[in-house]
Coordinates of C-alpha atoms in Angstrom, one line a residue:
X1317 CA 20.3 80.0 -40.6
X1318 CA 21.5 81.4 -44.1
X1319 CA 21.9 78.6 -46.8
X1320 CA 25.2 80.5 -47.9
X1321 CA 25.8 78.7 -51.1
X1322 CA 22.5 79.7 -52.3
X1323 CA 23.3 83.2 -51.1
X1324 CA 26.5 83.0 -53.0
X1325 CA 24.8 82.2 -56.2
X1326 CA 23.2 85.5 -56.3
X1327 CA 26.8 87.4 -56.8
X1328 CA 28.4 87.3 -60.3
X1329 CA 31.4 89.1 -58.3
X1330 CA 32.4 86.0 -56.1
X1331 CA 33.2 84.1 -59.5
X1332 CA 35.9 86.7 -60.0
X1333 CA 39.6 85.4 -60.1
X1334 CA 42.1 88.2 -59.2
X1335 CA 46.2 86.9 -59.9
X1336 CA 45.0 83.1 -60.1
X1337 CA 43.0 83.2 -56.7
X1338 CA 39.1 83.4 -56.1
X1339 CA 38.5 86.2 -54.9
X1340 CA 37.5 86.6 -51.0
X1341 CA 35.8 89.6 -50.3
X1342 CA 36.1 91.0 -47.0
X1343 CA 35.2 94.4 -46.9
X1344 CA 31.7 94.9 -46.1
X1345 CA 32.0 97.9 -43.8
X1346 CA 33.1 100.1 -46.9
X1347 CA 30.6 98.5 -49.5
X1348 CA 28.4 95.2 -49.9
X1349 CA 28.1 93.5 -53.5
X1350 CA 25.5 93.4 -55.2
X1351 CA 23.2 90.5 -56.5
X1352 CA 21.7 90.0 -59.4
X1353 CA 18.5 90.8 -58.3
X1354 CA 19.4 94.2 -57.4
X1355 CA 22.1 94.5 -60.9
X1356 CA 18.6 93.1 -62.9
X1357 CA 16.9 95.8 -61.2
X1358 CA 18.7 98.6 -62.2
X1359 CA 18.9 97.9 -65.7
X1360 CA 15.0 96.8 -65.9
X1361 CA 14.4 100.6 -65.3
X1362 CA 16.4 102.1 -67.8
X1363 CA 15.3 99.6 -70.4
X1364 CA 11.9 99.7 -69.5
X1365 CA 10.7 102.8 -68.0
X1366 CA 13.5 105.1 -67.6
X1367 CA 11.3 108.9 -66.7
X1368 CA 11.5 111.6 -64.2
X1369 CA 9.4 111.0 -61.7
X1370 CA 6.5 112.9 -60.0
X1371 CA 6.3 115.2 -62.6
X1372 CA 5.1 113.5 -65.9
X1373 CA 1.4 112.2 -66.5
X1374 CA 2.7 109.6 -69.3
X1375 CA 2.7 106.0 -68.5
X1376 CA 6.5 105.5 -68.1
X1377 CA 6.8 108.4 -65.3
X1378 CA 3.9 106.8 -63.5
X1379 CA 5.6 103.9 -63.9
X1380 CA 8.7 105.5 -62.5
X1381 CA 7.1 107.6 -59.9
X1382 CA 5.2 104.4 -58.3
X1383 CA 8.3 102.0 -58.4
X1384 CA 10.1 104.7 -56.6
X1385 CA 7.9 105.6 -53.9
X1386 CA 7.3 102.0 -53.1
X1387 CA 10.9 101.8 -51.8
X1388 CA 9.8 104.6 -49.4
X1389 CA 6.8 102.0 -47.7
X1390 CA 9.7 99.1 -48.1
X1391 CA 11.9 101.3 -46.1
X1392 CA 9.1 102.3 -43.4
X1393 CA 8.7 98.7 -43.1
X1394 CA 12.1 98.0 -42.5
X1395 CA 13.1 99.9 -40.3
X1396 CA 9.7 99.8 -38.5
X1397 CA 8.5 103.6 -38.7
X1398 CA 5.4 105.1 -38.3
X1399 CA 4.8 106.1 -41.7
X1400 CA 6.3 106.5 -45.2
X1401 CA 6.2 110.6 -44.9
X1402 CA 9.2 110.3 -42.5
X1403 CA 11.5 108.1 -44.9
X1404 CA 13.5 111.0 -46.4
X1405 CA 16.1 109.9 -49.2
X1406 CA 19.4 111.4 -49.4
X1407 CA 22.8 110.7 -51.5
X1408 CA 24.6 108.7 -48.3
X1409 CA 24.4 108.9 -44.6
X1410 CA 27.0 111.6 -44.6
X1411 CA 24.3 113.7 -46.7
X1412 CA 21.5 112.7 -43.9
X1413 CA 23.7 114.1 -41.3
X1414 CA 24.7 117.3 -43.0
X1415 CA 20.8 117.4 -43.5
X1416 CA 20.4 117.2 -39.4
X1417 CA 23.3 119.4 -38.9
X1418 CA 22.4 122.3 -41.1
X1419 CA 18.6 122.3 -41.1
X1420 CA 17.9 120.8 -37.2
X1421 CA 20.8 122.1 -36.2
X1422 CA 21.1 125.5 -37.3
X1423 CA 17.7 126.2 -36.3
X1424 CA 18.0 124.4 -32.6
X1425 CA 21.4 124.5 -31.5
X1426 CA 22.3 128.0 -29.5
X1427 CA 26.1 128.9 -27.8
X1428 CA 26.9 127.0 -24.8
X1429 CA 24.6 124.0 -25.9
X1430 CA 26.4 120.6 -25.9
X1431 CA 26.8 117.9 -28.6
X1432 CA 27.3 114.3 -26.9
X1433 CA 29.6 111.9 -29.3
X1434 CA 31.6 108.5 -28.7
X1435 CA 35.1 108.4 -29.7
X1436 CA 34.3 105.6 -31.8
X1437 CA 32.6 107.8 -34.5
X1438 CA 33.0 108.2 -38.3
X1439 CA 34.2 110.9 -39.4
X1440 CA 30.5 111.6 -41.1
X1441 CA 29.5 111.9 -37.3
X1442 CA 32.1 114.3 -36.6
X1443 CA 33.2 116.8 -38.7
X1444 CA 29.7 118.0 -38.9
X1445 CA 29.0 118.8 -35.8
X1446 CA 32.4 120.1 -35.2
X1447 CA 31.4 122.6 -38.3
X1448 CA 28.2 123.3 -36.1
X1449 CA 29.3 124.1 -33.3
X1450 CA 32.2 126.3 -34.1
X1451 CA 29.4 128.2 -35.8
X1452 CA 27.0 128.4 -33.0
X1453 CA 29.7 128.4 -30.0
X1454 CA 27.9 125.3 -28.9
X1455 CA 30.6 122.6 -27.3
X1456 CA 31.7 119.0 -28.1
X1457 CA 31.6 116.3 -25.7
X1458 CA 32.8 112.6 -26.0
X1459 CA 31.8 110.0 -23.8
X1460 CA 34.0 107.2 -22.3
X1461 CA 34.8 104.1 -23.9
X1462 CA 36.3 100.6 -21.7
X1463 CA 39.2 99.6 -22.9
X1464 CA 37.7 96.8 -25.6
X1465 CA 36.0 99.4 -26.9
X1466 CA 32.1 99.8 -25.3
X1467 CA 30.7 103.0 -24.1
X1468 CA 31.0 103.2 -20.6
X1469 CA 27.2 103.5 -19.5
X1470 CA 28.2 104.6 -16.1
X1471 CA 30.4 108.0 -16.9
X1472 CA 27.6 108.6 -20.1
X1473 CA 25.3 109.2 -17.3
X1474 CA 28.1 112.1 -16.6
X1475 CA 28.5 113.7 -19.7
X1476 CA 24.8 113.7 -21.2
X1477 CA 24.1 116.4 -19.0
X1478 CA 21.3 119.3 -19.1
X1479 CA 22.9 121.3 -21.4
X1480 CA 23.0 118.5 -23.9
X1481 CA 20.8 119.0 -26.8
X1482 CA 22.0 116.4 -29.2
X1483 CA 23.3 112.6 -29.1
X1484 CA 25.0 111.7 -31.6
X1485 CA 25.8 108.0 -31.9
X1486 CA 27.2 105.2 -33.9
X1487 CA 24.5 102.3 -34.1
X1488 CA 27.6 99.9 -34.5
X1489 CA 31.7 101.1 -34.7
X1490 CA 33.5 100.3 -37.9
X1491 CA 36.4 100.1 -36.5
X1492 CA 35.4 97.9 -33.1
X1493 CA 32.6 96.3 -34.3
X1494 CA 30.4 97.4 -31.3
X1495 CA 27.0 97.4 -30.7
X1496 CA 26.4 100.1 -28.9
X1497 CA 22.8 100.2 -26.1
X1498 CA 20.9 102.7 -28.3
X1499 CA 18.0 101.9 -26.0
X1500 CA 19.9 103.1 -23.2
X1501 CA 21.6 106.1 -24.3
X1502 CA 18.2 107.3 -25.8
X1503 CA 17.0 107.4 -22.3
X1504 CA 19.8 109.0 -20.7
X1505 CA 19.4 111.8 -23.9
X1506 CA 15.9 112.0 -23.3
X1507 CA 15.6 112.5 -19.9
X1508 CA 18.1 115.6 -20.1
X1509 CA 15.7 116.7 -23.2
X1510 CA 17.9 115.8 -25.6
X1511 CA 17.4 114.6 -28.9
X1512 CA 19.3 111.3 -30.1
X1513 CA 20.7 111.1 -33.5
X1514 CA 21.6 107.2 -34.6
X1515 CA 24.4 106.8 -37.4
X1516 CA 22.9 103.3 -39.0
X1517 CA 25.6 103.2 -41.7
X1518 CA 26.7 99.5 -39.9
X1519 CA 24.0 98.6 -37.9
X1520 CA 20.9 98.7 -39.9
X1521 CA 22.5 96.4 -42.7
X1522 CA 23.2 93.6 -40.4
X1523 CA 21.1 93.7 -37.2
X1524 CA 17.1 93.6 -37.1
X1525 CA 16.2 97.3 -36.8
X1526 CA 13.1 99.0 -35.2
X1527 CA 13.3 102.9 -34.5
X1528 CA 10.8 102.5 -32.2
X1529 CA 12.6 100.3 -30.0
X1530 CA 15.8 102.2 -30.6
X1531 CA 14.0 105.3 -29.0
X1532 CA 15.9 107.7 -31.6
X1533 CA 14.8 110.7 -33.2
X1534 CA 17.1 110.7 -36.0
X1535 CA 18.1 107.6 -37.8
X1536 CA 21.0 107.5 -41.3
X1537 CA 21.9 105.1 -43.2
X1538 CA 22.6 103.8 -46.7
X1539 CA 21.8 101.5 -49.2
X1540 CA 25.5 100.2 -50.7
X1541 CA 26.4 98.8 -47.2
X1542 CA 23.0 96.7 -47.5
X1543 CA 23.1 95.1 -51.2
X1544 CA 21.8 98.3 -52.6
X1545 CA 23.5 100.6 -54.9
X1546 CA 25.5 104.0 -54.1
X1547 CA 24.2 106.7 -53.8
X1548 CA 21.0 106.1 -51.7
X1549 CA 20.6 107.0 -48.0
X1550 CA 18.2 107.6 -45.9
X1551 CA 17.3 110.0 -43.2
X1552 CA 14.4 108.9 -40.8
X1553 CA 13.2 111.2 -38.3
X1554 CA 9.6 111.4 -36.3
X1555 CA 7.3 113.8 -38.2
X1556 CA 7.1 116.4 -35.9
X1557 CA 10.9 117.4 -35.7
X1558 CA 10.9 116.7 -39.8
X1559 CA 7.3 119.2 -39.6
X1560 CA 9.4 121.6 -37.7
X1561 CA 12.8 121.8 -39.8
X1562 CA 13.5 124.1 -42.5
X1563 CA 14.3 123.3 -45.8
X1564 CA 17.6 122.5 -46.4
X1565 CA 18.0 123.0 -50.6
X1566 CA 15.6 125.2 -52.6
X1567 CA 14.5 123.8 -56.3
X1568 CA 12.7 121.1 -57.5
X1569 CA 10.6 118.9 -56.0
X1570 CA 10.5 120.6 -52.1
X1571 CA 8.6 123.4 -53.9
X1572 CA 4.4 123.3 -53.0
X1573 CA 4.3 127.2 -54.7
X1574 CA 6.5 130.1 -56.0
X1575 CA 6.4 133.2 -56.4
X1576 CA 8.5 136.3 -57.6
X1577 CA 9.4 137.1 -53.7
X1578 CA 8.7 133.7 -51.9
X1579 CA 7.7 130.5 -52.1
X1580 CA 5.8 127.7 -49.9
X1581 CA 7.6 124.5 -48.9
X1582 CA 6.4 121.4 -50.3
X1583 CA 5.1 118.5 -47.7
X1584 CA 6.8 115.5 -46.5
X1585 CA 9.0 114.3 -47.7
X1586 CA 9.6 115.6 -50.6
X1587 CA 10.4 119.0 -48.7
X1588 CA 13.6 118.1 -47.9
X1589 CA 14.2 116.3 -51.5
X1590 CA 15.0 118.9 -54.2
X1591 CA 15.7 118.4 -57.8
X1592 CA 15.7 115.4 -59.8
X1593 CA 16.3 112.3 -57.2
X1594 CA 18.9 109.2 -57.8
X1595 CA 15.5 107.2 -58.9
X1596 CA 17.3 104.7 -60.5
X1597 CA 19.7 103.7 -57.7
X1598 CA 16.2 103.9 -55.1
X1599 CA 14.5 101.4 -57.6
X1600 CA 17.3 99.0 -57.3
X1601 CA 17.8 99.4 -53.7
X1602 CA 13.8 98.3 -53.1
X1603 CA 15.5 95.0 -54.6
X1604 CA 18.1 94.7 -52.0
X1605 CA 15.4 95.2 -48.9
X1606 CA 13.1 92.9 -51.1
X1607 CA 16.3 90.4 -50.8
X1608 CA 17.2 91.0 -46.9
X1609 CA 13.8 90.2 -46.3
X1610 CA 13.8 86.9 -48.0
X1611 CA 16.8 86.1 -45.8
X1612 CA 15.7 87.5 -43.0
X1613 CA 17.0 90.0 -40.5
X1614 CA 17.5 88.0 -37.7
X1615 CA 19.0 85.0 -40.1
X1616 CA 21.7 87.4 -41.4
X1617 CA 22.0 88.7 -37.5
X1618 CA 22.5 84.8 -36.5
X1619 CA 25.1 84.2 -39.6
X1620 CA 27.2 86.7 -38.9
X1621 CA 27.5 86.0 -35.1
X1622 CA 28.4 82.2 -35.8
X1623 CA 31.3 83.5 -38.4
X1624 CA 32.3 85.8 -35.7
X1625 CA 32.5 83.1 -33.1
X1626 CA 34.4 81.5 -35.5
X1627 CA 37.1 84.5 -36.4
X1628 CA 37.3 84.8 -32.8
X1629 CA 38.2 81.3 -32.2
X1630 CA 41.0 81.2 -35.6
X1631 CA 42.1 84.5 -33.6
X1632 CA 43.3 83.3 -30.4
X1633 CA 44.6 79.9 -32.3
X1634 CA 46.8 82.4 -34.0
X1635 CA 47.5 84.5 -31.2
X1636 CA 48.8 81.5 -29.4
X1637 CA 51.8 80.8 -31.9
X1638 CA 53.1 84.4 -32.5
X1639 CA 56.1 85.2 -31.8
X1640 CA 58.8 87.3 -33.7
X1641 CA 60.4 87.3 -37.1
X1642 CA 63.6 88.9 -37.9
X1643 CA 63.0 91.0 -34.3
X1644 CA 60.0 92.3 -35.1
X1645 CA 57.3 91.7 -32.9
X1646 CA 54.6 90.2 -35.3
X1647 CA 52.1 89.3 -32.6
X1648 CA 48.3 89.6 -33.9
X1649 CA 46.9 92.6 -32.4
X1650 CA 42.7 92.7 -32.7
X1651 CA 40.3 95.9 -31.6
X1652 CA 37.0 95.4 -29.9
X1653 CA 34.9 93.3 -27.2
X1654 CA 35.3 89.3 -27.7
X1655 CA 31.9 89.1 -26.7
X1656 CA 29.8 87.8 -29.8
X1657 CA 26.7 89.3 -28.7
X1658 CA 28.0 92.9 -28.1
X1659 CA 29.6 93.1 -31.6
X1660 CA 29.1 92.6 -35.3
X1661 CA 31.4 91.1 -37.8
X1662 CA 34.0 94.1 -38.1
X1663 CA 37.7 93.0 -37.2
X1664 CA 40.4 95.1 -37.1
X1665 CA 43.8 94.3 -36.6
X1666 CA 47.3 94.8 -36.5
X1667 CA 50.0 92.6 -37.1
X1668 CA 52.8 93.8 -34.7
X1669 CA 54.5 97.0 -36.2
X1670 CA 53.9 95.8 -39.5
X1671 CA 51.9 98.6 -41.5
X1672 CA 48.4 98.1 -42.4
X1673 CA 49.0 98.8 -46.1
X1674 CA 51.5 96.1 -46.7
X1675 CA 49.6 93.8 -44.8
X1676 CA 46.3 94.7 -47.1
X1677 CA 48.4 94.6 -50.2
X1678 CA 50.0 91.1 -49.6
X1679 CA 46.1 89.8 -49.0
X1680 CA 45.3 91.3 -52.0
X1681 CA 47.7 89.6 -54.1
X1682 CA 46.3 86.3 -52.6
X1683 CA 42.5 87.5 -53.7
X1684 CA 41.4 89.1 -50.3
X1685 CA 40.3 92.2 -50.0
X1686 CA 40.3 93.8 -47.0
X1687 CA 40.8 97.7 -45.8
X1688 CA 43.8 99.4 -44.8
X1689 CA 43.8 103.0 -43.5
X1690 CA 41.9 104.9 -40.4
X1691 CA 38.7 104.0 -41.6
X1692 CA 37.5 107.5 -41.7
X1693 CA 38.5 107.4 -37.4
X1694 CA 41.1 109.6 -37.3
X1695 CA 41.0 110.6 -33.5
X1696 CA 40.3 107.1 -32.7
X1697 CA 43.3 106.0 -34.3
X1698 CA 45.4 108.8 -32.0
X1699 CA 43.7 107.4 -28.8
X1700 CA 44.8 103.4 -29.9
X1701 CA 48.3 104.6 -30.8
X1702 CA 48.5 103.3 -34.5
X1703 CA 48.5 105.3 -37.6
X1704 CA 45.8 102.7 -38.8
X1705 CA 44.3 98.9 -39.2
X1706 CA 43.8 96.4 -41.1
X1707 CA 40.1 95.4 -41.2
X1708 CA 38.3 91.9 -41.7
X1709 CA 34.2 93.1 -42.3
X1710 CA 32.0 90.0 -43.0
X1711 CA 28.0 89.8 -44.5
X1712 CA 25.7 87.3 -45.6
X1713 CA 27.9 85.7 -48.6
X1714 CA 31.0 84.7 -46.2
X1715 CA 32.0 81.7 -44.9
X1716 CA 34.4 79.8 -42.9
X1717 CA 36.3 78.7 -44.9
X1718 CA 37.3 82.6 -45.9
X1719 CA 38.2 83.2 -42.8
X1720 CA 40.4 80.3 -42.9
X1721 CA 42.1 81.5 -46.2
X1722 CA 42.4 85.0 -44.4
X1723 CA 44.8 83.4 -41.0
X1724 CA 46.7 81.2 -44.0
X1725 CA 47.4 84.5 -45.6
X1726 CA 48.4 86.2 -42.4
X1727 CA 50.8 83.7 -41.3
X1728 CA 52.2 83.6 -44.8
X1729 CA 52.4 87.9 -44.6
X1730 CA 54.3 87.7 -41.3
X1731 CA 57.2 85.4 -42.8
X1732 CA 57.2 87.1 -45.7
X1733 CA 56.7 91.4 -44.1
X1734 CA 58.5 90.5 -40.8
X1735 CA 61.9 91.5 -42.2
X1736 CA 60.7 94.5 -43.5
X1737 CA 61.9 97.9 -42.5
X1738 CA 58.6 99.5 -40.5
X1739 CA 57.5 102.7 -42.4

């Protein structure tokens, strides 16, 4: 298990006071913080060997060019891949995706081909392939979900069908905090000959991840959900559908040769990486793996189930004693399986017909900061019937007694919102 109070020491943020009140940070699924290994990091390089990289023969783009393409092996390890040429870096996941969608995609996808989603996706999993296929006359599908918010595995065998050519799945919901059977679905996808696209943007920060026993072909993810700065994703894919895909921007580094009428694509990876990359922000991001791997994947996995154990439990204790305020119904409303195992540490909530802005904006004048909103779900938010959540999203630094602080704010909210006219 995580010695958290040694973890804690690592981020300068935590010290923070906001109105009088130590601040409680709870909203992981948008954003980790950082420690100072990663902030030390990132200014080391511009103080030390700040240089484009790849291009230069001088000592501090050498420098630059080998601290940077270390991260790529770091990656590879993490994630378990065959080799570093398949580690493609991006801006964000979203940017991974659009990368699938517009070079994979484009070239692969024909009318009357289906795309497989959940409803539980982002909207980075979404909108894309809805761009796609209005383009290509392809169709969208959406599998089934049980009503606390799994995929049910026995219609999925229904809708990933033979004219499926693409999966598209989250690794792990931010809204329900499930963790979906990648494993599974990959086979289903495969054995219609299907590809299966894995949205990591939850999952590979907090659960030990291997592509290779994931059985995907595409994996995304990014580095400010893990410790690591914005503006890094990844893209993984196997080398032979990366081989076969097309460039997607022209300039820069994906160049091998030009000339007046043509040019020749560089190799992998740097194909699908043109113009100067964020090399700053992938530096400091090699910190944060460097510092998940001191911890340990399965450590952080094992810390966040016994916090969620313990939400769940502070959950049904408050459950138990709702009832209503000024005739409101301010019962505790939370999304998702109860099952620890089948879920991460993403709550979200509602608090009777009380809006999921006031409730965020009364936490936050008591130092917790949570989210408020659709959490980029839009259509999922339709399906549950609310305009939005509030949402509780835990990592490595949190602790029990947080999540005490956050059910001592929520009882204090519904005396103090239960008399308030509902927007």
């Amino acid at each position: 298990m995580l010695n958290v109070n040694n973890v804690r020491k690592d981020f300068p943020i935590l010290n923070r006071q906001i109105d009088g009140n130590r601040l409680i940070y709870l909203d992981n699924a948008a954003t980790s913080q950082k420690p100072n290994q990663v902030i030390d990091t990132l200014v080391e390089y511009y103080k030390q060997y700040n240089a484009n990289v790849h291009r230069g023969i001088h000592t501090l783009s050498e420098e630059a060019t080998a601290a940077y393409e270390d991260v790529r092996e770091q990656i590879k390890d993490f994630i378990d891949a065959g080799e570093s040429k398949e580690i493609i870096f991006t801006a964000n996941a979203t940017a991974a995706i659009n990368l699938v969608a517009e070079s994979w995609g484009r070239t692969n996808i024909k009318a009357g081909d289906e795309i497989v989603l959940s409803p539980m996706e982002h909207h980075s999993n979404l909108v894309p392939w809805q761009m796609l296929a209005k383009e290509k006359g392809a169709k969208l599908l959406f599998l089934e979900l049980t009503d606390d918010g799994q995929i049910d595995m026995e219609s999925a065998k229904d809708w990933i069908g033979p004219h499926t050519k693409l999966v598209a799945i989250t690794q792990m919901s931010n809204v329900f905090g499930t963790i979906n059977p990648i494993d599974k679905i990959a086979d289903l996808a495969h054995a219609r000959g299907a590809l299966l696209l894995v949205d990591g943007a939850q999952g590979v920060p907090h659960l030990p991840t291997s592509v290779k026993s994931l059985k995907c072909d595409f994996l995304v993810f990014s580095l400010h959900k893990m410790l690591g700065p914005t503006g890094v994703g990844v893209l993984w894919a196997k080398r032979e559908i990366l081989e076969a895909m097309p460039p997607f921007l022209g300039g820069g580094d994906m160049i091998s040769s030009v000339k007046r009428e043509s040019f020749t694509a560089n190799e992998l990876p740097w194909k699908f990486e043109a113009g100067t990359p964020n090399i700053a922000d992938v530096i400091a991001s090699g910190a944060a793996i460097n510092y998940l791997n001191k911890l340990g994947m399965q450590a952080v996995r094992e810390h966040e189930i016994e916090l969620s154990k313990y939400f769940l439990a502070r959950f049904a204790e408050f459950g138990a004693a709702h009832g209503e305020s000024n005739g409101v119904d301010d019962k505790l409303i939370l999304y998702g399986p109860r099952d620890v195992n089948k879920r991460g540490g993403v709550f979200s909530f509602n608090l009777g017909d009380i809006h999921a802005h006031d409730i965020g904006q009364i936490l936050s004048d008591q130092g917790i900061a949570v989210r408020a909103g659709h959490h980029c779900c839009q259509p999922l938010m339709k399906d549950l019937g609310v305009a939005g959540t509030a949402r509780a999203s835990l990592y490595i630094y949190n602790t029990n007694a947080e999540i005490d602080a956050l059910f001592t704010a929520l009882k204090a909210a519904r005396k103090v919102l239960g008399h308030v006219a509902i927007r």
